[in-house]
């Protein structure tokens, strides 16, 4: 079979650019593996498929290959074609990047597990693909499974995309059944790319990754003109120019090529060391005779969720800074700046695209850099408008304006889509109402599966919403949400005071109606977590100067020295020494000793979920 590894400037009419979109675990990676084998890109190794250990290695490497894009040769009616399969990140936090990857394609294979049916991410990705005007090829996977019900789900799929059930292809990514027909369908149904080969070069960056050896590798799709090695290129959003060290394609390993023409997908290496200089969504052009107008769509990644990250051991602060600097090389969306907390010491306020992004980052910092971290409760971003018209962008509850009159507060809202068996409708509605959700609509996908659409404050989703939803629907519900602007809301800042002194790490912005709940929950929890001291410790929750909840930790004893008045000085000292022993690993807030664990436990979101209801 002909391979296209060294061919450059393939005529656009022979190119097909497509992606595979699916809900998690519906078989995207497995299908991609089969396509690599079937097109001969990993032909030899495929013939040795029975050597399982070899396959394992191949699969492991396959993940890296597929995380980007791969060029596949495929023949239909005796004509060679070039297919570019482009991988999409696939999680809601990275929706912007998904939409960029989709923009590099003309078609999408919508893959659905024939034993599970449509899930929330199936729909979310489908809508994104439709917004990008992609040709959708509906496919049911895993038809080899005894529990597969392809007839039922072909009906569901046909219903949502508006085609006939017979048009839904059926494959088994595991056995390879139907995969050849699927590739034929890609060639026949996906439109060829269009662009002006003689115009100045314009290519869209749909992904960029940091490679320790090669620096930043940028994945592009050429729209107009051509990109050739050894020219200088320009990033249109910043005007920065770079020397092009290498241009190439991936099939399945990176291969340098003589350039990339209209419709082609490949990579660039410029020697820059930081992905922020090669941003997803940006347009690349030639420095000389470059394009005047960028392709539509570049957007700065905008952090949606903030959290403070603090080293458990204060002396690890420099390591934390270094680790964040390193992570940022590969994560253009990670945002951080130093902050100090009275309770937790020196740390960083970090902005993330969403909760998953936060978890991944925290996890990487702990595992890859061996750090032990406390993260403060995540919060969303609020815009507070004061009576005098001044606007404050609040990313940290401690920035909440006190003392000034607040005119209004804007909070971010999300469009939420929940898919579940219809028996759970009541449960889901109740949960969403408690989270200040407004029902936008409800659709039956089949007689027993329903999609509920809500508008819901992002601040309500980021805590424990998904966990609660899962547990109340016995794991059957799936959730997706996307940014949907802001809305005015009645929000207040609740402070927590120990012995009359505010503990900044525990302050939170909550809805007025939830303020008492939050206050009570925190004071109760802290009463359990903070050991008794030598004096009485009142724990209070307050909105401004108004106390809304109070608990008291009783003193162990009034005063250890009470009985030694006038007495022996050495005995006094001994008693004091003894007390000191127990004070290790404590943070002092005012006069109160708070164990490190109390911060972690009080701020842990999992716990707050359990205690909430
Ligand atoms: N029986 C059967 N199992 C399959 C088939 N395709 C995939 N699987 C299995 O389904 C599971 C998920 O497949 P993946 O290919 O990892 O799914 P994915 O959509 O890439 O999942 P993520 O990468 O986690 O999003 C794996 O255990 C596969 O072996 C199929 O056609 N038949």
Coordinates of C-alpha atoms and ligand atoms in Angstrom, one line a residue:
X1 CA 0.0 0.0 0.0
X2 CA 1.2 3.5 -0.8
X3 CA 2.2 5.5 2.2
X4 CA 2.1 9.2 2.2
X5 CA 4.9 9.7 4.8
X6 CA 7.1 11.8 2.5
X7 CA 4.5 13.2 0.2
X8 CA 3.9 16.9 0.8
X9 CA 1.3 19.2 -0.6
X10 CA -1.2 16.4 -1.2
X11 CA -4.0 17.9 -3.3
X12 CA -6.7 19.0 -0.9
X13 CA -9.4 17.0 -2.7
X14 CA -7.7 13.9 -1.6
X15 CA -7.4 14.9 2.1
X16 CA -10.0 14.1 4.8
X17 CA -9.6 15.6 8.2
X18 CA -11.7 14.0 11.0
X19 CA -11.9 13.4 14.7
X20 CA -13.5 10.8 16.8
X21 CA -15.8 12.1 19.5
X22 CA -17.2 9.9 22.3
X23 CA -18.1 9.8 25.9
X24 CA -15.4 8.4 28.1
X25 CA -14.8 4.7 27.8
X26 CA -16.9 4.3 24.7
X27 CA -13.9 3.0 22.8
X28 CA -12.2 6.0 21.2
X29 CA -8.6 4.8 21.8
X30 CA -9.4 1.3 20.8
X31 CA -11.0 2.4 17.5
X32 CA -7.9 4.6 16.8
X33 CA -5.7 1.6 17.4
X34 CA -7.6 -0.4 14.9
X35 CA -7.5 2.4 12.3
X36 CA -3.7 2.6 12.7
X37 CA -3.4 -1.1 12.0
X38 CA -6.0 -1.3 9.3
X39 CA -4.4 1.5 7.3
X40 CA -1.0 -0.2 7.5
X41 CA 0.5 2.6 9.6
X42 CA 1.5 0.0 12.2
X43 CA 1.0 -2.9 9.8
X44 CA 4.0 -5.0 10.7
X45 CA 3.3 -4.9 14.4
X46 CA -0.3 -5.6 13.9
X47 CA 0.7 -8.9 12.3
X48 CA 2.4 -9.8 15.5
X49 CA -0.7 -9.0 17.5
X50 CA -0.6 -12.3 19.2
X51 CA 2.6 -11.2 21.0
X52 CA 0.7 -9.5 23.7
X53 CA 3.6 -7.9 25.5
X54 CA 4.7 -6.2 22.3
X55 CA 1.3 -4.9 21.8
X56 CA 1.3 -3.5 25.2
X57 CA 4.3 -1.4 24.4
X58 CA 2.8 -0.4 21.2
X59 CA -0.4 0.7 22.9
X60 CA 1.5 2.6 25.5
X61 CA 3.3 4.5 22.8
X62 CA 0.1 4.7 20.9
X63 CA -1.3 7.0 23.6
X64 CA 1.2 9.6 22.8
X65 CA 0.7 9.3 19.1
X66 CA -3.0 9.5 19.4
X67 CA -3.0 12.4 21.9
X68 CA -2.0 14.5 18.9
X69 CA -2.9 13.6 15.4
X70 CA -1.9 11.0 12.9
X71 CA -1.9 10.7 9.1
X72 CA -3.4 7.6 7.6
X73 CA -3.3 6.5 4.0
X74 CA -6.6 4.9 2.8
X75 CA -7.7 3.8 -0.6
X76 CA -11.2 4.0 -1.9
X77 CA -12.1 2.9 -5.4
X78 CA -8.5 2.6 -6.3
X79 CA -7.7 6.2 -5.3
X80 CA -5.2 6.9 -2.5
X81 CA -6.4 9.4 0.1
X82 CA -4.8 11.0 3.1
X83 CA -6.8 10.9 6.3
X84 CA -5.8 13.0 9.3
X85 CA -7.2 11.7 12.5
X86 CA -7.1 14.4 15.1
X87 CA -7.6 13.6 18.7
X88 CA -9.7 15.9 21.0
X89 CA -9.0 16.4 24.7
X90 CA -12.6 15.4 25.5
X91 CA -13.2 16.9 28.9
X92 CA -15.4 19.8 29.7
X93 CA -12.6 21.8 31.3
X94 CA -10.9 21.8 28.0
X95 CA -13.9 22.6 25.8
X96 CA -12.1 25.5 24.2
X97 CA -9.3 23.2 23.1
X98 CA -11.8 20.6 21.9
X99 CA -13.5 23.2 19.8
X100 CA -10.1 24.2 18.3
X101 CA -9.3 20.6 17.5
X102 CA -12.7 20.3 15.9
X103 CA -12.1 23.3 13.8
X104 CA -9.2 21.6 12.2
X105 CA -11.5 18.9 10.9
X106 CA -14.4 18.7 8.4
X107 CA -15.9 15.6 9.8
X108 CA -16.4 13.8 13.1
X109 CA -17.0 10.1 13.9
X110 CA -19.5 10.2 16.7
X111 CA -18.8 7.0 18.6
X112 CA -21.4 5.5 21.0
X113 CA -21.1 2.3 23.1
X114 CA -23.9 0.0 21.8
X115 CA -24.4 -1.3 25.3
X116 CA -24.7 2.1 27.0
X117 CA -26.2 4.5 24.6
X118 CA -25.8 8.2 24.5
X119 CA -24.2 9.9 27.5
X120 CA -23.7 13.5 28.5
X121 CA -20.3 14.0 26.8
X122 CA -21.7 12.3 23.6
X123 CA -24.2 15.2 23.4
X124 CA -21.8 17.9 24.5
X125 CA -19.2 16.9 21.9
X126 CA -21.9 16.4 19.2
X127 CA -23.2 20.0 19.8
X128 CA -19.6 21.3 19.6
X129 CA -19.1 19.4 16.3
X130 CA -22.4 20.8 14.9
X131 CA -21.4 24.3 15.9
X132 CA -18.2 23.8 13.9
X133 CA -20.3 22.6 10.9
X134 CA -18.7 19.2 10.9
X135 CA -20.1 16.3 8.9
X136 CA -21.2 13.7 11.5
X137 CA -20.8 10.0 11.0
X138 CA -22.8 8.2 13.6
X139 CA -21.2 4.9 14.8
X140 CA -22.2 2.3 17.4
X141 CA -19.2 0.5 18.9
X142 CA -18.8 -2.7 20.9
X143 CA -21.4 -4.6 18.8
X144 CA -19.6 -7.8 19.8
X145 CA -20.8 -7.4 23.4
X146 CA -23.6 -9.8 24.3
X147 CA -25.3 -6.8 26.1
X148 CA -25.2 -4.6 23.0
X149 CA -28.5 -3.4 21.8
X150 CA -27.6 -1.7 18.5
X151 CA -31.2 -1.5 17.2
X152 CA -32.3 0.5 20.2
X153 CA -29.3 2.8 20.3
X154 CA -29.3 3.3 16.5
X155 CA -32.8 4.7 17.0
X156 CA -31.5 7.1 19.8
X157 CA -28.6 8.3 17.7
X158 CA -30.7 8.8 14.6
X159 CA -33.2 10.7 16.7
X160 CA -30.6 13.2 18.0
X161 CA -28.8 13.8 14.8
X162 CA -31.8 13.6 12.5
X163 CA -30.8 10.7 10.2
X164 CA -32.2 7.3 9.5
X165 CA -31.4 4.4 11.9
X166 CA -30.0 2.4 9.0
X167 CA -27.4 5.1 8.4
X168 CA -25.8 4.5 11.8
X169 CA -22.7 2.4 11.2
X170 CA -21.9 -0.6 13.5
X171 CA -18.4 -1.5 14.5
X172 CA -16.4 -3.4 17.0
X173 CA -13.2 -1.6 17.7
X174 CA -12.1 -4.7 19.6
X175 CA -12.4 -7.2 16.7
X176 CA -12.0 -4.7 13.9
X177 CA -15.4 -5.5 12.5
X178 CA -16.8 -2.7 10.4
X179 CA -13.8 -0.4 10.8
X180 CA -12.8 -0.6 7.1
X181 CA -16.4 0.4 6.1
X182 CA -16.1 3.3 8.6
X183 CA -12.9 4.5 6.9
X184 CA -14.6 4.3 3.5
X185 CA -17.5 6.3 4.9
X186 CA -15.0 9.0 6.1
X187 CA -13.6 9.4 2.6
X188 CA -17.1 9.4 1.0
X189 CA -18.9 11.6 3.5
X190 CA -16.4 14.0 5.0
X191 CA -15.9 17.0 2.7
X192 CA -12.4 17.8 1.4
X193 CA -10.7 20.8 3.0
X194 CA -10.9 24.1 1.1
X195 CA -8.4 26.9 1.0
X196 CA -6.4 29.1 -1.2
X197 CA -3.0 27.6 -2.1
X198 CA -1.7 30.9 -3.5
X199 CA -2.7 33.1 -0.6
X200 CA -0.3 34.0 2.2
X201 CA 0.1 31.2 4.7
X202 CA -2.4 30.8 7.5
X203 CA -2.4 27.8 9.8
X204 CA -4.4 27.3 13.0
X205 CA -2.7 26.0 16.1
X206 CA -5.0 23.4 17.7
X207 CA -2.6 22.0 20.2
X208 CA 0.9 22.6 21.6
X209 CA 2.8 20.4 23.9
X210 CA 6.2 20.7 25.7
X211 CA 8.7 18.0 24.9
X212 CA 11.8 17.9 27.1
X213 CA 14.1 17.2 24.1
X214 CA 12.5 19.2 21.4
X215 CA 11.0 22.1 23.2
X216 CA 7.5 23.1 22.3
X217 CA 5.9 21.0 19.5
X218 CA 3.0 22.9 17.9
X219 CA 0.2 21.1 16.0
X220 CA -1.3 23.0 13.1
X221 CA -3.8 22.7 10.3
X222 CA -2.9 24.7 7.3
X223 CA -5.9 26.7 5.9
X224 CA -4.3 28.8 3.2
X225 CA -0.9 28.8 1.5
X226 CA 1.9 26.7 2.8
X227 CA 4.4 26.4 5.6
X228 CA 7.9 25.4 4.7
X229 CA 11.0 24.7 6.9
X230 CA 13.6 27.3 7.3
X231 CA 11.3 30.3 6.9
X232 CA 10.5 32.5 9.8
X233 CA 7.0 32.4 11.1
X234 CA 4.8 34.8 13.0
X235 CA 2.2 34.1 15.7
X236 CA -0.5 36.5 14.8
X237 CA -2.0 37.2 18.3
X238 CA 1.3 38.4 19.7
X239 CA 3.3 39.3 16.6
X240 CA 6.2 37.3 17.9
X241 CA 8.4 35.7 15.2
X242 CA 10.3 32.5 15.4
X243 CA 12.7 30.5 13.2
X244 CA 11.1 27.3 12.0
X245 CA 13.4 24.4 12.8
X246 CA 11.3 21.6 11.6
X247 CA 7.9 21.0 9.9
X248 CA 6.5 17.5 9.7
X249 CA 3.7 15.0 9.8
X250 CA 2.9 12.2 12.2
X251 CA 2.5 8.7 10.7
X252 CA 2.6 7.4 13.4
X253 CA 6.0 8.7 14.5
X254 CA 6.9 12.4 13.7
X255 CA 8.6 12.7 10.3
X256 CA 10.1 15.9 9.0
X257 CA 8.6 16.9 5.7
X258 CA 9.3 19.5 3.0
X259 CA 6.3 21.5 4.2
X260 CA 2.6 21.5 4.7
X261 CA 0.1 22.7 2.2
X262 CA -3.7 23.5 2.2
X263 CA -5.7 21.2 4.4
X264 CA -2.7 19.4 5.7
X265 CA -2.2 18.7 9.4
X266 CA 1.2 18.3 11.0
X267 CA 3.6 19.8 13.5
X268 CA 6.1 22.7 13.8
X269 CA 9.1 23.0 16.0
X270 CA 10.5 26.5 16.6
X271 CA 12.7 26.0 19.6
X272 CA 10.5 28.0 22.0
X273 CA 10.5 26.6 25.5
X274 CA 7.1 27.7 26.7
X275 CA 3.7 26.7 25.4
X276 CA 2.4 30.1 26.2
X277 CA 4.3 31.4 23.1
X278 CA 2.4 28.9 20.9
X279 CA -1.1 29.3 22.0
X280 CA -4.0 27.0 21.0
X281 CA -6.3 28.9 18.6
X282 CA -3.7 31.3 17.4
X283 CA -2.9 31.7 13.7
X284 CA 0.6 31.0 12.3
X285 CA 1.7 32.9 9.2
X286 CA 5.0 33.6 7.4
X287 CA 7.0 36.6 8.6
X288 CA 7.5 37.8 5.1
X289 CA 4.4 38.5 3.0
X290 CA 2.4 37.1 5.9
X291 CA -1.4 37.1 6.1
X292 CA -3.0 40.3 7.3
X293 CA -6.0 38.8 9.0
X294 CA -5.9 36.0 11.5
X295 CA -8.2 33.1 11.4
X296 CA -11.2 33.6 13.7
X297 CA -11.2 32.2 17.1
X298 CA -8.2 32.9 19.2
X299 CA -9.1 33.3 22.9
X300 CA -7.0 33.5 26.0
X301 CA -7.7 30.6 28.3
X302 CA -9.7 32.1 31.2
X303 CA -9.4 30.5 34.6
X304 CA -12.9 29.7 36.0
X305 CA -12.0 28.2 39.4
X306 CA -9.4 29.5 41.9
X307 CA -7.8 27.8 44.8
X308 CA -4.9 28.6 47.1
X309 CA -2.1 26.1 47.1
X310 CA 0.2 26.0 50.2
X311 CA 3.0 23.7 51.1
X312 CA 2.2 21.7 54.3
X313 CA 5.8 22.4 55.2
X314 CA 6.4 26.1 54.8
X315 CA 10.0 25.5 53.9
X316 CA 8.9 23.8 50.6
X317 CA 7.7 27.2 49.3
X318 CA 10.6 27.7 46.8
X319 CA 10.1 24.1 45.5
X320 CA 6.4 24.8 45.0
X321 CA 7.3 27.9 43.0
X322 CA 9.7 26.0 40.8
X323 CA 7.3 23.2 40.2
X324 CA 4.5 25.6 39.1
X325 CA 7.0 27.3 36.8
X326 CA 7.8 24.0 35.2
X327 CA 4.2 22.9 34.9
X328 CA 3.3 26.2 33.2
X329 CA 5.7 25.4 30.4
X330 CA 3.2 22.7 29.3
X331 CA 0.0 24.3 30.5
X332 CA -0.9 27.6 29.0
X333 CA -4.1 27.8 31.1
X334 CA -2.4 27.5 34.5
X335 CA -2.4 30.8 36.2
X336 CA -0.8 31.5 39.6
X337 CA 0.5 34.3 41.8
X338 CA 2.0 34.4 45.3
X339 CA -0.3 35.0 48.2
X340 CA 0.0 34.9 51.9
X341 CA -2.5 33.6 54.3
X342 CA -2.5 34.4 58.0
X343 CA -3.3 30.8 58.7
X344 CA -1.4 28.9 56.1
X345 CA 1.6 31.1 55.4
X346 CA 3.2 31.6 52.0
X347 CA 1.6 30.0 49.0
X348 CA 0.0 30.6 45.6
X349 CA -3.4 31.6 44.4
X350 CA -3.9 29.4 41.3
X351 CA -6.5 29.8 38.6
X352 CA -7.8 26.7 36.8
X353 CA -10.1 26.0 33.9
X354 CA -12.2 23.8 36.1
X355 CA -12.2 21.3 38.9
X356 CA -10.6 18.5 36.9
X357 CA -7.8 20.9 35.9
X358 CA -7.3 21.7 39.5
X359 CA -7.2 18.1 40.5
X360 CA -4.8 17.1 37.7
X361 CA -2.5 20.0 38.6
X362 CA -2.5 19.3 42.3
X363 CA -1.9 15.6 41.7
X364 CA 1.0 16.3 39.3
X365 CA 2.6 18.7 41.8
X366 CA 2.4 16.1 44.5
X367 CA 3.5 13.1 42.5
X368 CA 6.0 14.6 40.0
X369 CA 7.5 17.0 42.4
X370 CA 7.0 15.2 45.7
X371 CA 5.2 18.1 47.3
X372 CA 2.8 17.9 50.2
X373 CA 0.1 20.5 49.6
X374 CA -3.0 22.0 51.2
X375 CA -5.4 23.4 48.7
X376 CA -8.0 25.8 50.0
X377 CA -11.7 25.4 49.1
X378 CA -12.1 26.2 45.4
X379 CA -14.1 29.3 44.5
X380 CA -15.3 30.8 41.3
X381 CA -14.6 34.4 40.1
X382 CA -17.0 37.2 41.1
X383 CA -17.5 40.7 39.8
X384 CA -18.5 43.0 42.5
X385 CA -20.0 46.4 41.6
X386 CA -19.8 49.0 44.4
X387 CA -22.3 51.8 44.9
X388 CA -19.8 54.3 43.5
X389 CA -19.6 52.3 40.3
X390 CA -16.2 50.8 41.0
X391 CA -15.9 47.1 39.9
X392 CA -13.8 44.5 41.7
X393 CA -12.8 41.2 40.3
X394 CA -12.7 38.8 43.2
X395 CA -10.7 35.6 42.8
X396 CA -10.1 35.1 46.5
X397 CA -12.7 35.5 49.3
X398 CA -10.2 37.8 51.1
X399 CA -10.5 40.3 48.3
X400 CA -14.2 40.7 49.0
X401 CA -14.9 44.3 49.6
X402 CA -15.9 45.0 53.2
X403 CA -16.9 48.4 54.5
X404 CA -18.1 49.6 51.1
X405 CA -21.6 49.4 49.9
X406 CA -22.1 46.7 47.3
X407 CA -24.5 47.5 44.5
X408 CA -24.5 44.1 42.8
X409 CA -22.5 40.9 42.5
X410 CA -22.2 38.9 39.3
X411 CA -21.4 35.2 39.5
X412 CA -20.6 32.8 36.6
X413 CA -23.3 30.5 35.4
X414 CA -23.2 27.3 33.4
X415 CA -25.4 25.5 31.1
X416 CA -25.7 22.0 32.6
X417 CA -26.8 18.9 30.7
X418 CA -27.7 15.7 32.7
X419 CA -28.5 12.4 31.1
X420 CA -30.1 9.7 33.1
X421 CA -32.7 7.0 33.1
X422 CA -36.1 8.6 33.4
X423 CA -36.9 7.1 36.8
X424 CA -34.4 9.6 38.4
X425 CA -36.1 12.7 37.0
X426 CA -37.6 13.7 40.4
X427 CA -34.4 13.1 42.3
X428 CA -32.3 15.1 39.8
X429 CA -34.8 18.0 39.8
X430 CA -34.8 18.2 43.5
X431 CA -31.0 18.3 43.6
X432 CA -30.7 20.9 40.9
X433 CA -33.3 23.1 42.6
X434 CA -31.3 23.0 45.8
X435 CA -28.3 24.2 43.8
X436 CA -30.2 27.2 42.5
X437 CA -30.7 25.5 39.1
X438 CA -33.3 26.8 36.6
X439 CA -34.8 24.1 34.4
X440 CA -34.3 25.0 30.7
X441 CA -35.8 22.0 29.2
X442 CA -36.1 18.2 29.1
X443 CA -36.0 15.8 26.2
X444 CA -36.6 12.1 26.0
X445 CA -33.8 10.4 24.0
X446 CA -35.8 7.2 24.1
X447 CA -38.7 6.1 26.2
X448 CA -36.5 5.5 29.3
X449 CA -33.7 8.0 28.9
X450 CA -33.9 11.7 29.4
X451 CA -31.8 14.8 29.1
X452 CA -32.4 17.6 31.6
X453 CA -31.0 21.0 30.8
X454 CA -30.4 23.6 33.5
X455 CA -28.9 26.9 34.1
X456 CA -26.9 26.7 37.3
X457 CA -24.3 28.8 39.1
X458 CA -20.8 27.4 38.5
X459 CA -20.1 28.0 42.2
X460 CA -22.7 25.4 43.1
X461 CA -21.3 22.8 40.6
X462 CA -17.7 22.9 41.6
X463 CA -18.1 21.5 45.1
X464 CA -19.8 18.2 45.3
X465 CA -22.5 18.4 42.7
X466 CA -21.2 15.6 40.5
X467 CA -20.6 13.2 43.4
X468 CA -24.0 13.9 44.8
X469 CA -25.6 13.4 41.4
X470 CA -23.8 10.1 40.9
X471 CA -24.7 8.8 44.3
X472 CA -28.3 9.7 44.1
X473 CA -28.7 8.1 40.6
X474 CA -26.7 5.0 41.6
X475 CA -24.0 6.0 39.1
X476 CA -26.4 6.2 36.1
X477 CA -26.4 9.9 35.5
X478 CA -23.8 11.7 33.4
X479 CA -23.1 15.4 33.5
X480 CA -21.7 18.0 31.3
X481 CA -21.6 21.7 31.7
X482 CA -20.3 24.8 29.8
X483 CA -19.8 28.4 30.6
X484 CA -22.9 30.6 30.0
X485 CA -22.0 34.1 31.1
X486 CA -22.8 35.7 34.4
X487 CA -25.9 36.5 36.5
X488 CA -26.6 38.8 39.4
X489 CA -26.8 37.0 42.7
X490 CA -27.4 37.6 46.3
X491 CA -24.0 36.6 47.7
X492 CA -22.3 37.2 51.0
X493 CA -18.9 36.5 52.5
X494 CA -18.9 34.3 55.5
X495 CA -15.9 34.6 57.8
X496 CA -14.8 32.1 60.4
X497 CA -13.4 33.5 63.6
X498 CA -11.3 31.7 66.3
X499 CA -11.3 33.6 69.5
X500 CA -12.6 36.6 67.7
X501 CA -9.8 36.5 65.0
X502 CA -10.6 35.8 61.4
X503 CA -9.1 32.7 59.7
X504 CA -8.7 33.8 56.1
X505 CA -8.4 30.2 54.7
X506 CA -11.9 29.4 55.9
X507 CA -13.7 32.4 54.4
X508 CA -16.1 31.6 51.6
X509 CA -18.5 33.4 49.3
X510 CA -21.9 31.8 49.5
X511 CA -25.5 32.5 48.6
X512 CA -27.4 34.4 51.3
X513 CA -29.7 31.5 51.8
X514 CA -26.9 29.1 52.3
X515 CA -24.9 31.4 54.7
X516 CA -26.3 29.9 57.9
X517 CA -25.8 26.4 56.7
X518 CA -22.2 27.1 55.7
X519 CA -21.5 28.9 59.0
X520 CA -23.0 26.1 61.1
X521 CA -21.2 23.4 59.2
X522 CA -17.8 25.0 59.5
X523 CA -18.1 25.9 63.2
X524 CA -19.3 22.4 64.0
X525 CA -16.6 20.8 62.0
X526 CA -13.8 23.0 63.5
X527 CA -15.1 22.2 67.0
X528 CA -14.4 18.6 66.3
X529 CA -11.1 19.1 64.6
X530 CA -9.4 21.6 67.0
X531 CA -8.2 20.1 70.2
X532 CA -9.1 21.6 73.5
X533 CA -6.7 24.3 74.6
X534 CA -5.9 25.8 78.0
X535 CA -8.5 28.4 77.6
X536 CA -11.9 28.5 76.1
X537 CA -12.0 29.0 72.3
X538 CA -15.1 30.5 70.8
X539 CA -15.6 29.6 67.1
X540 CA -17.8 31.9 65.2
X541 CA -19.2 32.4 61.8
X542 CA -19.9 35.9 60.8
X543 CA -21.2 38.0 57.9
X544 CA -19.4 41.3 58.3
X545 CA -19.9 42.2 62.0
X546 CA -22.9 40.0 62.4
X547 CA -22.3 36.6 64.1
X548 CA -24.5 33.9 62.5
X549 CA -23.2 30.8 64.2
X550 CA -21.1 29.9 67.3
X551 CA -19.6 26.9 69.0
X552 CA -17.2 26.7 71.9
X553 CA -14.2 24.5 72.6
X554 CA -14.0 24.3 76.3
X555 CA -10.7 24.7 78.1
X556 CA -8.8 21.7 79.2
X557 CA -8.2 23.6 82.4
X558 CA -8.2 27.2 83.2
X559 CA -4.5 27.6 83.8
X560 CA -1.8 25.1 84.5
X561 CA 0.0 27.6 86.7
X562 CA -3.1 28.4 88.7
X563 CA -2.1 26.2 91.6
X564 CA 1.5 27.3 91.8
X565 CA 1.2 30.8 92.8
X566 CA 4.1 32.2 94.6
X567 CA 5.6 28.8 94.4
X568 CA 8.6 27.1 92.9
X569 CA 9.8 28.6 89.7
X570 CA 11.4 25.4 88.3
X571 CA 8.1 23.6 88.7
X572 CA 6.4 26.3 86.7
X573 CA 8.9 26.0 84.0
X574 CA 8.5 22.2 83.9
X575 CA 4.8 22.5 83.4
X576 CA 5.2 25.0 80.6
X577 CA 7.8 22.8 78.9
X578 CA 5.4 19.9 79.0
X579 CA 2.8 21.9 77.3
X580 CA 5.1 22.9 74.5
X581 CA 5.7 19.3 73.5
X582 CA 2.2 18.9 72.1
X583 CA 2.5 22.0 70.1
X584 CA 4.5 20.7 67.3
X585 CA 2.9 20.7 63.8
X586 CA 0.5 23.3 64.9
X587 CA -0.4 26.5 63.2
X588 CA -1.0 29.4 65.6
X589 CA -4.0 31.5 64.8
X590 CA -4.1 34.3 67.3
X591 CA -3.4 32.4 70.5
X592 CA -5.1 29.2 69.2
X593 CA -3.1 26.2 68.2
X594 CA -4.7 24.6 65.1
X595 CA -3.4 21.2 63.9
X596 CA -2.3 21.1 60.3
X597 CA -4.9 18.3 59.7
X598 CA -7.7 20.5 60.7
X599 CA -7.1 22.8 57.8
X600 CA -7.0 19.9 55.4
X601 CA -10.1 18.2 56.8
X602 CA -12.1 21.4 57.2
X603 CA -11.4 22.5 53.7
X604 CA -11.8 19.1 52.0
X605 CA -14.7 19.3 49.6
X606 CA -15.5 15.6 49.8
X607 CA -16.3 16.0 53.5
X608 CA -18.3 19.1 52.9
X609 CA -20.5 17.1 50.6
X610 CA -21.1 14.4 53.2
X611 CA -21.9 16.9 55.9
X612 CA -24.0 19.1 53.8
X613 CA -27.1 16.9 53.6
Ligands
LIG1 N1 -16.1 -5.7 23.8 C1 -15.6 -4.6 23.3 N2 -14.9 -3.8 24.1 C2 -14.4 -2.6 23.6 C3 -14.6 -2.2 22.3 N3 -14.0 -1.1 22.1 C4 -13.4 -0.7 23.3 N4 -13.7 -1.6 24.2 C5 -13.2 -1.6 25.6 O1 -13.8 -0.5 26.3 C6 -12.9 0.1 27.2 C7 -12.7 1.5 26.9 O2 -12.1 1.7 25.7 P1 -11.1 2.9 25.3 O3 -10.7 2.7 23.9 O4 -10.0 3.0 26.3 O5 -12.1 4.0 25.5 P2 -11.9 5.6 25.3 O6 -13.2 6.1 24.8 O7 -10.7 5.9 24.5 O8 -11.7 5.9 26.8 P3 -11.0 7.1 27.4 O9 -9.6 7.2 26.7 O10 -10.8 6.7 28.8 O11 -11.9 8.3 27.1 C8 -11.7 -0.8 27.1 O12 -11.7 -1.7 28.1 C9 -11.8 -1.4 25.7 O13 -11.1 -2.6 25.7 C10 -15.3 -3.1 21.5 O14 -15.6 -2.9 20.3 N5 -15.8 -4.3 22.1

